[in-house]
GROMACS .gro file of C-alpha atoms in nm:
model
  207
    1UNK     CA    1  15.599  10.717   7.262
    2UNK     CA    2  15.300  10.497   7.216
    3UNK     CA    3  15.322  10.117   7.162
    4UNK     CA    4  15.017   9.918   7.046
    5UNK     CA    5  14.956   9.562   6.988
    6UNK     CA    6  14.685   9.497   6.761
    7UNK     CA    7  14.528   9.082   6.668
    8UNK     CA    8  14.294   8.989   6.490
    9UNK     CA    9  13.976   8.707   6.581
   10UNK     CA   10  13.901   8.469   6.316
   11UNK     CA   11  13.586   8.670   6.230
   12UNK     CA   12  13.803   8.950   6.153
   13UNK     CA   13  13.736   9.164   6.451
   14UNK     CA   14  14.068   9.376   6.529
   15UNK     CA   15  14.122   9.380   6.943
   16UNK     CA   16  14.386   9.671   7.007
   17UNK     CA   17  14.543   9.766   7.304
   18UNK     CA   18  14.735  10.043   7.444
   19UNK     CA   19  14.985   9.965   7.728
   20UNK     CA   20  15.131  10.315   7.720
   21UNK     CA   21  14.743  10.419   7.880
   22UNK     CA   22  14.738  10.170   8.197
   23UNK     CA   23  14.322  10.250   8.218
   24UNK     CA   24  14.309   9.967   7.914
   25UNK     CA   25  14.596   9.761   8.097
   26UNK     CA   26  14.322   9.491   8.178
   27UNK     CA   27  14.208   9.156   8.083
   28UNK     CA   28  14.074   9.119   7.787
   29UNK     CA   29  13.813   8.849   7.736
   30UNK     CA   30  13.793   8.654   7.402
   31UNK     CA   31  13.561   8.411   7.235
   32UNK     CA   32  13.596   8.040   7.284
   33UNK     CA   33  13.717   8.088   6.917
   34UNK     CA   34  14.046   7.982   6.850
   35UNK     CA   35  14.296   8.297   6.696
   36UNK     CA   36  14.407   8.319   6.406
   37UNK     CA   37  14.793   8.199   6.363
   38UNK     CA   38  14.703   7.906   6.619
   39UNK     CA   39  14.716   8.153   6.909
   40UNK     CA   40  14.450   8.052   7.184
   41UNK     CA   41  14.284   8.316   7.409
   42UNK     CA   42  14.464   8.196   7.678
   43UNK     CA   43  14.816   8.231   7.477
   44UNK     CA   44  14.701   8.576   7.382
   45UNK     CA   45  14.552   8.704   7.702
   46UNK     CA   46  14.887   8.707   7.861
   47UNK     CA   47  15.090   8.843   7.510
   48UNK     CA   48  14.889   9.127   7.624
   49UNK     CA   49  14.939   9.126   7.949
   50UNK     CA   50  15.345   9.122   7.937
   51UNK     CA   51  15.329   9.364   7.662
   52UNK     CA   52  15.156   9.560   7.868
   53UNK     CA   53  15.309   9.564   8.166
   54UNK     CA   54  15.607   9.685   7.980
   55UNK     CA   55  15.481   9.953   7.816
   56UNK     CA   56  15.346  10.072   8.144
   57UNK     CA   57  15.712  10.047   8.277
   58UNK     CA   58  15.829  10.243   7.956
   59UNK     CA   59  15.570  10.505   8.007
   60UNK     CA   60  15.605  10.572   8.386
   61UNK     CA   61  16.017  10.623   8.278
   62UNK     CA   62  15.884  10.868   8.008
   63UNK     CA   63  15.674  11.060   8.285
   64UNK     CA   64  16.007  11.076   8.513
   65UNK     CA   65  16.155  11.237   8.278
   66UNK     CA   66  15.938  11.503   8.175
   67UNK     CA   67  15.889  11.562   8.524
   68UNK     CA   68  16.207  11.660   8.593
   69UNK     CA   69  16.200  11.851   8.278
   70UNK     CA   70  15.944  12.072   8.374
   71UNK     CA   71  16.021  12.096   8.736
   72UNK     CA   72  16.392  12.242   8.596
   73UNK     CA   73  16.207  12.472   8.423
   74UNK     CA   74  16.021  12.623   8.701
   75UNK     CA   75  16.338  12.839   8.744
   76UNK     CA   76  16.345  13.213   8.720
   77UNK     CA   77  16.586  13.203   8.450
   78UNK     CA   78  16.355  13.068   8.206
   79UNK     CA   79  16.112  13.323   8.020
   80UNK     CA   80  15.769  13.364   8.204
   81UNK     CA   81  15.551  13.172   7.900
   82UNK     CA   82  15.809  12.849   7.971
   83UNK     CA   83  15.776  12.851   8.308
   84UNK     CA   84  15.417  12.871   8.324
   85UNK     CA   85  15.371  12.629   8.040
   86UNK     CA   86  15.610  12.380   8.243
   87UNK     CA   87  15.328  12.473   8.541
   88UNK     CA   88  15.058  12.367   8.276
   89UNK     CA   89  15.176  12.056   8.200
   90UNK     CA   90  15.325  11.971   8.584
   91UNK     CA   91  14.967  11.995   8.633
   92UNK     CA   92  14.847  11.761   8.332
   93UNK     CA   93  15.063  11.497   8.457
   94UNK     CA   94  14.906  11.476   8.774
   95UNK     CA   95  15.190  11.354   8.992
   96UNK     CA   96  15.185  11.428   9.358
   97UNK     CA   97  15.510  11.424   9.448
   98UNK     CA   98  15.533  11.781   9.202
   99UNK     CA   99  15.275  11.962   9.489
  100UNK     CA  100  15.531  12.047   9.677
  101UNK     CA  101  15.764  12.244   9.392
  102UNK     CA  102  15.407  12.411   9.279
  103UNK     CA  103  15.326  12.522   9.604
  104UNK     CA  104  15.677  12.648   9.623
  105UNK     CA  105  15.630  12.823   9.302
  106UNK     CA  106  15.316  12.963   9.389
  107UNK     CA  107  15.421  13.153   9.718
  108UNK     CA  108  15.761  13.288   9.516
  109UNK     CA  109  15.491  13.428   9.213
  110UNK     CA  110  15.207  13.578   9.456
  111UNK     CA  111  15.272  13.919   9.275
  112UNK     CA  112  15.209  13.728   8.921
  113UNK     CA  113  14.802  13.665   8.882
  114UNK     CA  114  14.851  13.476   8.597
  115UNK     CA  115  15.134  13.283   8.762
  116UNK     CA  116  14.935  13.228   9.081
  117UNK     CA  117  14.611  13.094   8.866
  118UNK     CA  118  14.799  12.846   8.654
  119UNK     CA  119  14.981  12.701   8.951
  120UNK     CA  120  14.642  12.680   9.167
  121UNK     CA  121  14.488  12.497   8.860
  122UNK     CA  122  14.755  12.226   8.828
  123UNK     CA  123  14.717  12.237   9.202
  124UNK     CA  124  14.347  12.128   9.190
  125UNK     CA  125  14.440  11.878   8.908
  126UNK     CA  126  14.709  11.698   9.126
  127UNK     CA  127  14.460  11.646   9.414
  128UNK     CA  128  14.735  11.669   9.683
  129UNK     CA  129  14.559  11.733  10.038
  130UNK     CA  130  14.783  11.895  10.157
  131UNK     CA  131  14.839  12.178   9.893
  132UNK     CA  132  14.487  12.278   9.981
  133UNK     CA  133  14.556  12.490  10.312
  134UNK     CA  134  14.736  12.697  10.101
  135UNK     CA  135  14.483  12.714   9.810
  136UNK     CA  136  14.258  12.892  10.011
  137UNK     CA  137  14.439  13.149  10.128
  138UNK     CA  138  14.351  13.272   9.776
  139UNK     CA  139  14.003  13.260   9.751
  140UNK     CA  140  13.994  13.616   9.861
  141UNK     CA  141  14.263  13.726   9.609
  142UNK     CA  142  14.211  14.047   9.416
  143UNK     CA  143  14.178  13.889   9.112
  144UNK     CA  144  13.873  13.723   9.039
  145UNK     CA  145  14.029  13.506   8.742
  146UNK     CA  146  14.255  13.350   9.089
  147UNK     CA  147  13.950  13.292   9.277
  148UNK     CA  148  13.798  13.140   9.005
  149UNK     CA  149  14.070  12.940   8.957
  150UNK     CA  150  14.030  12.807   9.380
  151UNK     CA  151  13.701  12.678   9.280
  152UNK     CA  152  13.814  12.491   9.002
  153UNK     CA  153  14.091  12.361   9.198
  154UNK     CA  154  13.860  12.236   9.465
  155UNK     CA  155  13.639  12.120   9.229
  156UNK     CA  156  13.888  11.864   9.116
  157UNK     CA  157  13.947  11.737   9.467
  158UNK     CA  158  13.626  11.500   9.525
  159UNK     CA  159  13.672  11.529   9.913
  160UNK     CA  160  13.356  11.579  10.118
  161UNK     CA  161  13.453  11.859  10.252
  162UNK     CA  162  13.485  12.023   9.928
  163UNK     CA  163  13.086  12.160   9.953
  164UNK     CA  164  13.139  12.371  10.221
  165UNK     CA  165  13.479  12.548  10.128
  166UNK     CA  166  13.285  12.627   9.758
  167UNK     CA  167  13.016  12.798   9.962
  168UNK     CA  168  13.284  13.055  10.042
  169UNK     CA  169  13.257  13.136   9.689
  170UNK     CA  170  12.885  13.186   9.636
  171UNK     CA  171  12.892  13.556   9.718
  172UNK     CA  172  13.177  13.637   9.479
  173UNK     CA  173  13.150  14.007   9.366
  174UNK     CA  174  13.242  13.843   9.009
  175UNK     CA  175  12.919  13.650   8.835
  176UNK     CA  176  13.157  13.427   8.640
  177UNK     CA  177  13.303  13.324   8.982
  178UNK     CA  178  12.957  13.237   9.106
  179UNK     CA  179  12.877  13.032   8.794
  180UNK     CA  180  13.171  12.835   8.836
  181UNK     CA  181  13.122  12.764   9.217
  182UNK     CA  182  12.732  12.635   9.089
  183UNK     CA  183  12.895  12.439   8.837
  184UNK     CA  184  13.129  12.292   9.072
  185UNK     CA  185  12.895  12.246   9.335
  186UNK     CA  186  12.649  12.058   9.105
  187UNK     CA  187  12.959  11.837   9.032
  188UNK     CA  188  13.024  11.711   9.384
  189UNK     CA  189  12.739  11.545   9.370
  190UNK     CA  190  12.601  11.614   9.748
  191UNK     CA  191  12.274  11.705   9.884
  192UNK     CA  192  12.460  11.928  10.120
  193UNK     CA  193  12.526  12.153   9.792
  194UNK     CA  194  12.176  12.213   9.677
  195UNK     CA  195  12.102  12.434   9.992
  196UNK     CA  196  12.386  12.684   9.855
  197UNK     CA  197  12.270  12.627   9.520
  198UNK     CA  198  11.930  12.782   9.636
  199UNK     CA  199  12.097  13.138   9.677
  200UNK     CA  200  12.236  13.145   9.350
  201UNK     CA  201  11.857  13.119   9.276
  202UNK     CA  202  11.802  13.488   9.367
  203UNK     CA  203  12.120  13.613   9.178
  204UNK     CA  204  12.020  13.903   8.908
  205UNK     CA  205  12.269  13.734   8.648
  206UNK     CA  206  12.072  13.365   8.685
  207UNK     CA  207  11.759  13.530   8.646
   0.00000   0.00000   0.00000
């Protein structure tokens, strides 16, 4: 469900606005220009803002409900493509209070890799602290597409700390594992990265 608001200045220009994306729920300055259909800035300024705040209301009841949606369909009773895609998109949402039925979900699938990647991934999206303890229990998993999919996961989190659990990863028997960890690594940002970064250096597969 999207809403959107569009006016128009006198000189034509359309201003839009989406309230069902709160990122562009903010003021929006105008010209000293009065608007068209005798509406001043002012007047129009907070059209937008009620409008939005309501369609930020109607969208967080829209999330709630997929939410529950896809946690429901976390169940073993559902086929394995819906409950992974309902893993998919618990992850897209990004809602913390999902970590803990995805950390459920990934302990009760350890024997599934594809399973245990997908949930690790929405993991990493969510950003919960506290689902990252058990994260890296599988950065030594037998399947490199899982460990790859740790270092994504922690590549997602922005924490400081984040550098030195990637490191872990540098050594990876699996080349597309260590390109990842560089990538992520060069995404944190930190000077404490390029000193790991320097191994990679002497890797046959950089070279």
């Amino acid at each position: 469900v999207i809403i959107f608001v569009r006016k128009y200045r006198n000189d034509g220009f359309p201003l839009g606005i989406n309230p069902a994306a709160p990122e562009l729920c903010r003021e929006v300055v105008l010209s000293d220009q009065a608007i068209a259909g005798n509406l001043t800035p002012r007047k129009l300024r907070q059209g937008l803002v009620e409008t939005c705040l309501r369609g930020k209301a109607l969208r967080n009841l829209i999330k709630d409900a997929l939410i529950e949606i896809h946690l429901e369909r976390l169940n073993r009773q559902y086929h394995w493509s819906v409950r992974r895609d309902a893993v998919f998109n618990l992850g897209e949402l990004r809602d913390k209070k999902t970590a803990p039925a995805l950390m459920d979900f990934l302990e009760a699938e350890r024997d599934d890799p594809n399973h245990r990647r997908a949930a690790i991934i929405a993991l990493g999206k969510i950003g919960d602290r506290g689902a990252f303890s058990l994260i890296m229990k599988y950065l030594n998993d037998t399947n490199w597409q899982v460990r790859k999919a740790v270092v994504m996961a922690l590549s997602h989190t922005g924490y400081a700390d984040a550098v030195e659990l990637l490191s872990q990863a540098i050594e990876d028997e699996y080349w597309d594992v260590r390109r990842k960890t560089a990538t992520a690594l060069g995404d944190t940002g930190s000077k404490r990265a390029i000193m790991h970064l320097f191994k990679l250096a002497y890797d046959r597969d950089w070279q």
